[in-house]
Amino acid sequence: MTGLVRYRRMYTSSRFALLALSFLAAVALALPAAANASDAGLRATLAQWSQRIAVDAQGIGLSAARRHPRRMIRRARHFRLDALRARKGLAAVQASSARGRRAKRLALAAFYDYAIVGRQWALSGQARVRGLRVAAVGHARIAARYARRGSALLVAAKRLLG
Amino acid sequence: MNPRKLIITVATLALLGGAGVAGAFAGNSTSSPATTTATPTTTTCSDDQGEQAENDEQEAADEVENAATQVDQEAARAQADDQAGDDQGDNSQGDEQGDNQNCDD
């Protein structure tokens, strides 16, 4: 009698163990896929905003080269707004891996620097319109410094995301 | 086969199948990453749209640095601005539209 009870107990516990194992296996299979999905979303968002920023920057370079400071000011403001929007967009995407989280931090810092670049370009253009060449050069130099730093951060973020 | 074993096997397979479906949905969700965020509408200028650089970030970094160099050079230049060309831009529609046509400044 005792042997039969023991056998039933063993049988029940092994059944639960098997169920628990299969559940854990299912969770283990689902988790990496979800993690990849989240980092891929981050990568896609970063790429989209990078494209946009590239187009904006191209226009600013053209306006500067053609000596159209007013147009450059408008575009610089727009560039700044896009950089801020990019930050907002990236902040809304959740990174799932440690690399993804680090990449996100770098990308947010990059777009923050780009927002400063946009501001300094606009100030440079305003100074130029007013004929304040020294001030225009000063703002342009600050912008160039932040542009280098932001670009390095952006490329580093991309490298982390692979 | 013992019916209990059969039930356990079926349950295991169902769980694994569920995990697979969840994985597939997670994979699909990457195709629309910006549904909850503001999606940038990128306008490309040239007809090499198909040849969009794989490394958008590097391209953006290069463009920003080029623009910074241009702005710096032009700020330092004593040459007068192109008033006429610049004024044409002032009557234009607005930043959004103007910036979407960056190609021909």
PDB file of C-alpha atoms in Angstrom:
ATOM      1  CA  MET A   1       0.000   0.000   0.000  1.00  0.00           C
ATOM      2  CA  THR A   2       2.783   2.406   1.005  1.00  0.00           C
ATOM      3  CA  GLY A   3       4.645   1.483  -2.162  1.00  0.00           C
ATOM      4  CA  LEU A   4       1.646   2.350  -4.319  1.00  0.00           C
ATOM      5  CA  VAL A   5       1.209   5.765  -2.613  1.00  0.00           C
ATOM      6  CA  ARG A   6       4.902   6.497  -3.065  1.00  0.00           C
ATOM      7  CA  TYR A   7       4.701   5.514  -6.717  1.00  0.00           C
ATOM      8  CA  ARG A   8       1.699   7.802  -7.309  1.00  0.00           C
ATOM      9  CA  ARG A   9       3.391  10.686  -5.545  1.00  0.00           C
ATOM     10  CA  MET A  10       6.519  10.207  -7.617  1.00  0.00           C
ATOM     11  CA  TYR A  11       4.483  10.004 -10.778  1.00  0.00           C
ATOM     12  CA  THR A  12       2.601  13.256  -9.971  1.00  0.00           C
ATOM     13  CA  SER A  13       5.764  15.149  -9.073  1.00  0.00           C
ATOM     14  CA  SER A  14       7.560  14.011 -12.223  1.00  0.00           C
ATOM     15  CA  ARG A  15       4.557  15.137 -14.276  1.00  0.00           C
ATOM     16  CA  PHE A  16       4.716  18.605 -12.705  1.00  0.00           C
ATOM     17  CA  ALA A  17       8.472  18.723 -13.229  1.00  0.00           C
ATOM     18  CA  LEU A  18       8.020  17.915 -16.902  1.00  0.00           C
ATOM     19  CA  LEU A  19       5.367  20.605 -17.277  1.00  0.00           C
ATOM     20  CA  ALA A  20       7.547  23.160 -15.507  1.00  0.00           C
ATOM     21  CA  LEU A  21      10.502  22.236 -17.716  1.00  0.00           C
ATOM     22  CA  SER A  22       8.485  22.615 -20.897  1.00  0.00           C
ATOM     23  CA  PHE A  23       7.192  25.981 -19.702  1.00  0.00           C
ATOM     24  CA  LEU A  24      10.731  27.168 -18.960  1.00  0.00           C
ATOM     25  CA  ALA A  25      11.875  25.946 -22.361  1.00  0.00           C
ATOM     26  CA  ALA A  26       9.075  27.923 -24.006  1.00  0.00           C
ATOM     27  CA  VAL A  27      10.035  31.074 -22.086  1.00  0.00           C
ATOM     28  CA  ALA A  28      13.707  30.574 -22.938  1.00  0.00           C
ATOM     29  CA  LEU A  29      12.820  30.289 -26.617  1.00  0.00           C
ATOM     30  CA  ALA A  30      10.612  33.371 -26.598  1.00  0.00           C
ATOM     31  CA  LEU A  31      12.920  35.723 -24.685  1.00  0.00           C
ATOM     32  CA  PRO A  32      15.866  36.035 -27.130  1.00  0.00           C
ATOM     33  CA  ALA A  33      13.461  36.710 -29.986  1.00  0.00           C
ATOM     34  CA  ALA A  34      11.838  39.532 -28.029  1.00  0.00           C
ATOM     35  CA  ALA A  35      15.243  40.969 -27.102  1.00  0.00           C
ATOM     36  CA  ASN A  36      16.382  40.986 -30.721  1.00  0.00           C
ATOM     37  CA  ALA A  37      13.124  42.588 -31.745  1.00  0.00           C
ATOM     38  CA  SER A  38      13.635  45.455 -29.356  1.00  0.00           C
ATOM     39  CA  ASP A  39      17.235  46.162 -30.358  1.00  0.00           C
ATOM     40  CA  ALA A  40      16.287  45.896 -34.010  1.00  0.00           C
ATOM     41  CA  GLY A  41      13.614  48.528 -33.410  1.00  0.00           C
ATOM     42  CA  LEU A  42      16.211  50.780 -31.849  1.00  0.00           C
ATOM     43  CA  ARG A  43      18.522  50.228 -34.822  1.00  0.00           C
ATOM     44  CA  ALA A  44      15.760  51.046 -37.298  1.00  0.00           C
ATOM     45  CA  THR A  45      14.733  54.208 -35.433  1.00  0.00           C
ATOM     46  CA  LEU A  46      18.356  55.353 -35.242  1.00  0.00           C
ATOM     47  CA  ALA A  47      18.838  54.749 -38.974  1.00  0.00           C
ATOM     48  CA  GLN A  48      15.658  56.653 -39.876  1.00  0.00           C
ATOM     49  CA  TRP A  49      16.584  59.699 -37.820  1.00  0.00           C
ATOM     50  CA  SER A  50      20.167  59.584 -39.067  1.00  0.00           C
ATOM     51  CA  GLN A  51      18.882  59.768 -42.630  1.00  0.00           C
ATOM     52  CA  ARG A  52      16.757  62.754 -41.741  1.00  0.00           C
ATOM     53  CA  ILE A  53      19.599  64.524 -39.985  1.00  0.00           C
ATOM     54  CA  ALA A  54      21.878  63.855 -42.969  1.00  0.00           C
ATOM     55  CA  VAL A  55      19.396  65.484 -45.353  1.00  0.00           C
ATOM     56  CA  ASP A  56      18.982  68.490 -43.030  1.00  0.00           C
ATOM     57  CA  ALA A  57      22.753  68.910 -42.689  1.00  0.00           C
ATOM     58  CA  GLN A  58      23.216  68.685 -46.445  1.00  0.00           C
ATOM     59  CA  GLY A  59      20.805  71.612 -46.902  1.00  0.00           C
ATOM     60  CA  ILE A  60      22.586  73.692 -44.275  1.00  0.00           C
ATOM     61  CA  GLY A  61      25.931  73.112 -45.979  1.00  0.00           C
ATOM     62  CA  LEU A  62      24.428  74.232 -49.294  1.00  0.00           C
ATOM     63  CA  SER A  63      22.879  77.361 -47.769  1.00  0.00           C
ATOM     64  CA  ALA A  64      26.201  78.247 -46.165  1.00  0.00           C
ATOM     65  CA  ALA A  65      28.182  77.634 -49.356  1.00  0.00           C
ATOM     66  CA  ARG A  66      25.770  79.764 -51.387  1.00  0.00           C
ATOM     67  CA  ARG A  67      25.941  82.553 -48.800  1.00  0.00           C
ATOM     68  CA  HIS A  68      22.264  82.431 -47.891  1.00  0.00           C
ATOM     69  CA  PRO A  69      22.444  83.082 -44.134  1.00  0.00           C
ATOM     70  CA  ARG A  70      18.707  83.607 -43.593  1.00  0.00           C
ATOM     71  CA  ARG A  71      17.886  80.338 -45.219  1.00  0.00           C
ATOM     72  CA  MET A  72      20.665  78.735 -43.244  1.00  0.00           C
ATOM     73  CA  ILE A  73      19.138  80.058 -40.008  1.00  0.00           C
ATOM     74  CA  ARG A  74      15.778  78.502 -40.822  1.00  0.00           C
ATOM     75  CA  ARG A  75      17.348  75.209 -41.724  1.00  0.00           C
ATOM     76  CA  ALA A  76      19.544  75.246 -38.634  1.00  0.00           C
ATOM     77  CA  ARG A  77      16.441  75.688 -36.474  1.00  0.00           C
ATOM     78  CA  HIS A  78      14.795  72.834 -38.281  1.00  0.00           C
ATOM     79  CA  PHE A  79      17.916  70.716 -37.825  1.00  0.00           C
ATOM     80  CA  ARG A  80      17.781  71.410 -34.094  1.00  0.00           C
ATOM     81  CA  LEU A  81      14.114  70.467 -33.930  1.00  0.00           C
ATOM     82  CA  ASP A  82      14.813  67.235 -35.783  1.00  0.00           C
ATOM     83  CA  ALA A  83      17.655  66.415 -33.408  1.00  0.00           C
ATOM     84  CA  LEU A  84      15.316  66.944 -30.457  1.00  0.00           C
ATOM     85  CA  ARG A  85      12.612  64.864 -32.137  1.00  0.00           C
ATOM     86  CA  ALA A  86      15.155  62.122 -32.739  1.00  0.00           C
ATOM     87  CA  ARG A  87      15.979  62.114 -29.033  1.00  0.00           C
ATOM     88  CA  LYS A  88      12.315  61.848 -28.196  1.00  0.00           C
ATOM     89  CA  GLY A  89      11.793  59.058 -30.710  1.00  0.00           C
ATOM     90  CA  LEU A  90      14.768  57.080 -29.451  1.00  0.00           C
ATOM     91  CA  ALA A  91      13.795  57.568 -25.827  1.00  0.00           C
ATOM     92  CA  ALA A  92      10.472  55.872 -26.556  1.00  0.00           C
ATOM     93  CA  VAL A  93      12.145  52.724 -27.890  1.00  0.00           C
ATOM     94  CA  GLN A  94      13.146  50.209 -25.232  1.00  0.00           C
ATOM     95  CA  ALA A  95      16.499  48.511 -25.595  1.00  0.00           C
ATOM     96  CA  SER A  96      16.557  44.936 -24.385  1.00  0.00           C
ATOM     97  CA  SER A  97      20.222  44.008 -24.268  1.00  0.00           C
ATOM     98  CA  ALA A  98      23.058  45.698 -22.410  1.00  0.00           C
ATOM     99  CA  ARG A  99      24.668  46.708 -25.720  1.00  0.00           C
ATOM    100  CA  GLY A 100      21.353  48.133 -26.878  1.00  0.00           C
ATOM    101  CA  ARG A 101      20.993  50.195 -23.715  1.00  0.00           C
ATOM    102  CA  ARG A 102      24.534  51.542 -24.087  1.00  0.00           C
ATOM    103  CA  ALA A 103      23.935  52.308 -27.763  1.00  0.00           C
ATOM    104  CA  LYS A 104      20.753  54.144 -26.846  1.00  0.00           C
ATOM    105  CA  ARG A 105      22.594  56.279 -24.295  1.00  0.00           C
ATOM    106  CA  LEU A 106      25.264  57.154 -26.876  1.00  0.00           C
ATOM    107  CA  ALA A 107      22.669  57.967 -29.536  1.00  0.00           C
ATOM    108  CA  LEU A 108      20.719  60.202 -27.139  1.00  0.00           C
ATOM    109  CA  ALA A 109      23.947  62.045 -26.309  1.00  0.00           C
ATOM    110  CA  ALA A 110      24.755  62.358 -30.025  1.00  0.00           C
ATOM    111  CA  PHE A 111      21.418  63.954 -30.853  1.00  0.00           C
ATOM    112  CA  TYR A 112      21.730  66.240 -27.843  1.00  0.00           C
ATOM    113  CA  ASP A 113      25.049  67.459 -29.274  1.00  0.00           C
ATOM    114  CA  TYR A 114      23.406  67.867 -32.680  1.00  0.00           C
ATOM    115  CA  ALA A 115      20.693  70.010 -31.086  1.00  0.00           C
ATOM    116  CA  ILE A 116      23.466  72.290 -29.764  1.00  0.00           C
ATOM    117  CA  VAL A 117      25.039  72.293 -33.239  1.00  0.00           C
ATOM    118  CA  GLY A 118      21.747  73.471 -34.747  1.00  0.00           C
ATOM    119  CA  ARG A 119      21.454  76.241 -32.181  1.00  0.00           C
ATOM    120  CA  GLN A 120      25.017  77.418 -32.809  1.00  0.00           C
ATOM    121  CA  TRP A 121      24.517  77.362 -36.583  1.00  0.00           C
ATOM    122  CA  ALA A 122      21.418  79.528 -36.196  1.00  0.00           C
ATOM    123  CA  LEU A 123      23.321  81.947 -33.954  1.00  0.00           C
ATOM    124  CA  SER A 124      26.189  82.030 -36.437  1.00  0.00           C
ATOM    125  CA  GLY A 125      23.775  82.867 -39.248  1.00  0.00           C
ATOM    126  CA  GLN A 126      22.128  85.613 -37.194  1.00  0.00           C
ATOM    127  CA  ALA A 127      25.510  87.148 -36.396  1.00  0.00           C
ATOM    128  CA  ARG A 128      26.412  87.004 -40.058  1.00  0.00           C
ATOM    129  CA  VAL A 129      23.193  88.766 -41.088  1.00  0.00           C
ATOM    130  CA  ARG A 130      24.035  91.521 -38.596  1.00  0.00           C
ATOM    131  CA  GLY A 131      27.566  91.780 -39.952  1.00  0.00           C
ATOM    132  CA  LEU A 132      29.184  90.468 -36.763  1.00  0.00           C
ATOM    133  CA  ARG A 133      31.831  88.316 -38.388  1.00  0.00           C
ATOM    134  CA  VAL A 134      33.799  87.490 -35.236  1.00  0.00           C
ATOM    135  CA  ALA A 135      30.661  86.305 -33.457  1.00  0.00           C
ATOM    136  CA  ALA A 136      29.618  84.317 -36.527  1.00  0.00           C
ATOM    137  CA  VAL A 137      32.988  82.576 -36.605  1.00  0.00           C
ATOM    138  CA  GLY A 138      32.832  81.918 -32.858  1.00  0.00           C
ATOM    139  CA  HIS A 139      29.424  80.228 -33.058  1.00  0.00           C
ATOM    140  CA  ALA A 140      30.461  78.260 -36.134  1.00  0.00           C
ATOM    141  CA  ARG A 141      33.542  76.932 -34.293  1.00  0.00           C
ATOM    142  CA  ILE A 142      31.468  75.858 -31.299  1.00  0.00           C
ATOM    143  CA  ALA A 143      29.080  74.112 -33.702  1.00  0.00           C
ATOM    144  CA  ALA A 144      31.970  72.322 -35.405  1.00  0.00           C
ATOM    145  CA  ARG A 145      33.278  71.072 -32.061  1.00  0.00           C
ATOM    146  CA  TYR A 146      29.903  69.679 -31.026  1.00  0.00           C
ATOM    147  CA  ALA A 147      29.384  68.261 -34.521  1.00  0.00           C
ATOM    148  CA  ARG A 148      32.591  66.220 -34.239  1.00  0.00           C
ATOM    149  CA  ARG A 149      31.628  64.937 -30.809  1.00  0.00           C
ATOM    150  CA  GLY A 150      28.053  64.146 -31.820  1.00  0.00           C
ATOM    151  CA  SER A 151      29.200  62.327 -34.932  1.00  0.00           C
ATOM    152  CA  ALA A 152      31.661  60.199 -32.972  1.00  0.00           C
ATOM    153  CA  LEU A 153      28.887  59.273 -30.527  1.00  0.00           C
ATOM    154  CA  LEU A 154      26.467  58.443 -33.328  1.00  0.00           C
ATOM    155  CA  VAL A 155      28.938  56.168 -35.090  1.00  0.00           C
ATOM    156  CA  ALA A 156      29.808  54.480 -31.785  1.00  0.00           C
ATOM    157  CA  ALA A 157      26.108  53.860 -31.124  1.00  0.00           C
ATOM    158  CA  LYS A 158      25.685  52.306 -34.545  1.00  0.00           C
ATOM    159  CA  ARG A 159      28.738  50.093 -34.000  1.00  0.00           C
ATOM    160  CA  LEU A 160      27.266  48.772 -30.764  1.00  0.00           C
ATOM    161  CA  LEU A 161      23.988  47.912 -32.451  1.00  0.00           C
ATOM    162  CA  GLY A 162      25.858  46.083 -35.195  1.00  0.00           C
TER     163      GLY A 162
ATOM    164  CA  MET B   1       1.172   5.232 -25.231  1.00  0.00           C
ATOM    165  CA  ASN B   2      -0.077   6.023 -21.769  1.00  0.00           C
ATOM    166  CA  PRO B   3      -2.829   8.715 -22.077  1.00  0.00           C
ATOM    167  CA  ARG B   4      -1.187  10.806 -19.349  1.00  0.00           C
ATOM    168  CA  LYS B   5       2.111  10.797 -21.196  1.00  0.00           C
ATOM    169  CA  LEU B   6       0.256  11.740 -24.341  1.00  0.00           C
ATOM    170  CA  ILE B   7      -1.376  14.718 -22.581  1.00  0.00           C
ATOM    171  CA  ILE B   8       1.994  15.886 -21.290  1.00  0.00           C
ATOM    172  CA  THR B   9       3.575  15.560 -24.729  1.00  0.00           C
ATOM    173  CA  VAL B  10       0.717  17.497 -26.346  1.00  0.00           C
ATOM    174  CA  ALA B  11       0.948  20.218 -23.672  1.00  0.00           C
ATOM    175  CA  THR B  12       4.698  20.529 -24.212  1.00  0.00           C
ATOM    176  CA  LEU B  13       4.265  20.783 -27.957  1.00  0.00           C
ATOM    177  CA  ALA B  14       1.533  23.407 -27.518  1.00  0.00           C
ATOM    178  CA  LEU B  15       3.792  25.483 -25.280  1.00  0.00           C
ATOM    179  CA  LEU B  16       6.670  25.260 -27.712  1.00  0.00           C
ATOM    180  CA  GLY B  17       4.330  26.197 -30.530  1.00  0.00           C
ATOM    181  CA  GLY B  18       3.102  29.177 -28.513  1.00  0.00           C
ATOM    182  CA  ALA B  19       6.676  30.265 -27.959  1.00  0.00           C
ATOM    183  CA  GLY B  20       7.335  30.025 -31.677  1.00  0.00           C
ATOM    184  CA  VAL B  21       4.304  32.171 -32.496  1.00  0.00           C
ATOM    185  CA  ALA B  22       5.363  34.734 -29.877  1.00  0.00           C
ATOM    186  CA  GLY B  23       8.827  34.809 -31.392  1.00  0.00           C
ATOM    187  CA  ALA B  24       7.412  35.284 -34.863  1.00  0.00           C
ATOM    188  CA  PHE B  25       5.218  38.174 -33.688  1.00  0.00           C
ATOM    189  CA  ALA B  26       8.177  39.758 -31.928  1.00  0.00           C
ATOM    190  CA  GLY B  27      10.178  39.434 -35.114  1.00  0.00           C
ATOM    191  CA  ASN B  28       7.426  41.042 -37.163  1.00  0.00           C
ATOM    192  CA  SER B  29       7.111  43.929 -34.765  1.00  0.00           C
ATOM    193  CA  THR B  30      10.580  45.151 -35.792  1.00  0.00           C
ATOM    194  CA  SER B  31       9.313  46.092 -39.214  1.00  0.00           C
ATOM    195  CA  SER B  32       7.332  48.960 -37.721  1.00  0.00           C
ATOM    196  CA  PRO B  33       9.532  50.223 -34.920  1.00  0.00           C
ATOM    197  CA  ALA B  34       8.330  53.772 -34.890  1.00  0.00           C
ATOM    198  CA  THR B  35       4.636  53.187 -34.457  1.00  0.00           C
ATOM    199  CA  THR B  36       4.752  54.623 -30.963  1.00  0.00           C
ATOM    200  CA  THR B  37       7.287  57.284 -31.843  1.00  0.00           C
ATOM    201  CA  ALA B  38       7.441  60.158 -34.220  1.00  0.00           C
ATOM    202  CA  THR B  39       8.462  58.729 -37.568  1.00  0.00           C
ATOM    203  CA  PRO B  40      10.727  60.909 -39.656  1.00  0.00           C
ATOM    204  CA  THR B  41       9.641  61.317 -43.241  1.00  0.00           C
ATOM    205  CA  THR B  42      12.863  61.295 -45.144  1.00  0.00           C
ATOM    206  CA  THR B  43      13.069  62.811 -48.551  1.00  0.00           C
ATOM    207  CA  THR B  44      15.962  61.791 -50.687  1.00  0.00           C
ATOM    208  CA  CYS B  45      17.146  64.138 -53.342  1.00  0.00           C
ATOM    209  CA  SER B  46      18.822  62.041 -55.940  1.00  0.00           C
ATOM    210  CA  ASP B  47      17.561  59.079 -57.853  1.00  0.00           C
ATOM    211  CA  ASP B  48      19.913  56.776 -56.001  1.00  0.00           C
ATOM    212  CA  GLN B  49      17.189  56.176 -53.438  1.00  0.00           C
ATOM    213  CA  GLY B  50      17.573  52.458 -53.930  1.00  0.00           C
ATOM    214  CA  GLU B  51      21.251  52.686 -53.180  1.00  0.00           C
ATOM    215  CA  GLN B  52      20.573  54.137 -49.739  1.00  0.00           C
ATOM    216  CA  ALA B  53      23.757  53.746 -47.804  1.00  0.00           C
ATOM    217  CA  GLU B  54      23.757  50.821 -45.459  1.00  0.00           C
ATOM    218  CA  ASN B  55      25.406  52.889 -42.843  1.00  0.00           C
ATOM    219  CA  ASP B  56      23.016  55.781 -42.363  1.00  0.00           C
ATOM    220  CA  GLU B  57      24.701  56.854 -39.155  1.00  0.00           C
ATOM    221  CA  GLN B  58      28.118  57.213 -40.807  1.00  0.00           C
ATOM    222  CA  GLU B  59      26.521  59.165 -43.632  1.00  0.00           C
ATOM    223  CA  ALA B  60      24.757  61.468 -41.171  1.00  0.00           C
ATOM    224  CA  ALA B  61      27.990  61.988 -39.246  1.00  0.00           C
ATOM    225  CA  ASP B  62      29.834  62.877 -42.461  1.00  0.00           C
ATOM    226  CA  GLU B  63      27.099  65.267 -43.622  1.00  0.00           C
ATOM    227  CA  VAL B  64      26.979  67.072 -40.280  1.00  0.00           C
ATOM    228  CA  GLU B  65      30.747  67.472 -40.197  1.00  0.00           C
ATOM    229  CA  ASN B  66      30.803  68.689 -43.808  1.00  0.00           C
ATOM    230  CA  ALA B  67      28.080  71.208 -43.029  1.00  0.00           C
ATOM    231  CA  ALA B  68      29.998  72.362 -39.943  1.00  0.00           C
ATOM    232  CA  THR B  69      33.098  72.915 -42.086  1.00  0.00           C
ATOM    233  CA  GLN B  70      31.068  74.840 -44.688  1.00  0.00           C
ATOM    234  CA  VAL B  71      29.425  77.065 -42.076  1.00  0.00           C
ATOM    235  CA  ASP B  72      32.790  77.723 -40.437  1.00  0.00           C
ATOM    236  CA  GLN B  73      34.465  78.619 -43.742  1.00  0.00           C
ATOM    237  CA  GLU B  74      31.637  80.864 -44.856  1.00  0.00           C
ATOM    238  CA  ALA B  75      31.422  82.618 -41.487  1.00  0.00           C
ATOM    239  CA  ALA B  76      35.096  83.509 -41.754  1.00  0.00           C
ATOM    240  CA  ARG B  77      34.818  84.705 -45.351  1.00  0.00           C
ATOM    241  CA  ALA B  78      34.604  88.473 -45.838  1.00  0.00           C
ATOM    242  CA  GLN B  79      32.670  88.133 -49.098  1.00  0.00           C
ATOM    243  CA  ALA B  80      29.191  89.678 -49.026  1.00  0.00           C
ATOM    244  CA  ASP B  81      26.152  87.449 -48.801  1.00  0.00           C
ATOM    245  CA  ASP B  82      23.950  86.650 -51.772  1.00  0.00           C
ATOM    246  CA  GLN B  83      21.084  88.928 -50.711  1.00  0.00           C
ATOM    247  CA  ALA B  84      18.913  88.254 -53.756  1.00  0.00           C
ATOM    248  CA  GLY B  85      19.110  84.491 -53.475  1.00  0.00           C
ATOM    249  CA  ASP B  86      18.623  84.610 -49.735  1.00  0.00           C
ATOM    250  CA  ASP B  87      15.528  86.840 -49.996  1.00  0.00           C
ATOM    251  CA  GLN B  88      13.901  84.422 -52.432  1.00  0.00           C
ATOM    252  CA  GLY B  89      13.993  81.900 -49.663  1.00  0.00           C
ATOM    253  CA  ASP B  90      12.219  84.265 -47.289  1.00  0.00           C
ATOM    254  CA  ASN B  91       8.975  84.272 -49.265  1.00  0.00           C
ATOM    255  CA  SER B  92       9.015  80.518 -49.430  1.00  0.00           C
ATOM    256  CA  GLN B  93       6.331  78.461 -47.757  1.00  0.00           C
ATOM    257  CA  GLY B  94       7.921  77.364 -44.582  1.00  0.00           C
ATOM    258  CA  ASP B  95      10.669  75.390 -43.042  1.00  0.00           C
ATOM    259  CA  GLU B  96       9.035  72.031 -43.512  1.00  0.00           C
ATOM    260  CA  GLN B  97       8.505  72.376 -47.227  1.00  0.00           C
ATOM    261  CA  GLY B  98      11.729  74.229 -47.788  1.00  0.00           C
ATOM    262  CA  ASP B  99      13.713  71.600 -46.004  1.00  0.00           C
ATOM    263  CA  ASN B 100      12.087  68.784 -47.865  1.00  0.00           C
ATOM    264  CA  GLN B 101      13.546  70.267 -51.019  1.00  0.00           C
ATOM    265  CA  ASN B 102      17.051  70.554 -49.789  1.00  0.00           C
ATOM    266  CA  CYS B 103      18.498  69.365 -53.047  1.00  0.00           C
ATOM    267  CA  ASP B 104      18.524  72.657 -54.899  1.00  0.00           C
ATOM    268  CA  ASP B 105      18.711  75.003 -51.908  1.00  0.00           C
TER     269      ASP B 105
END
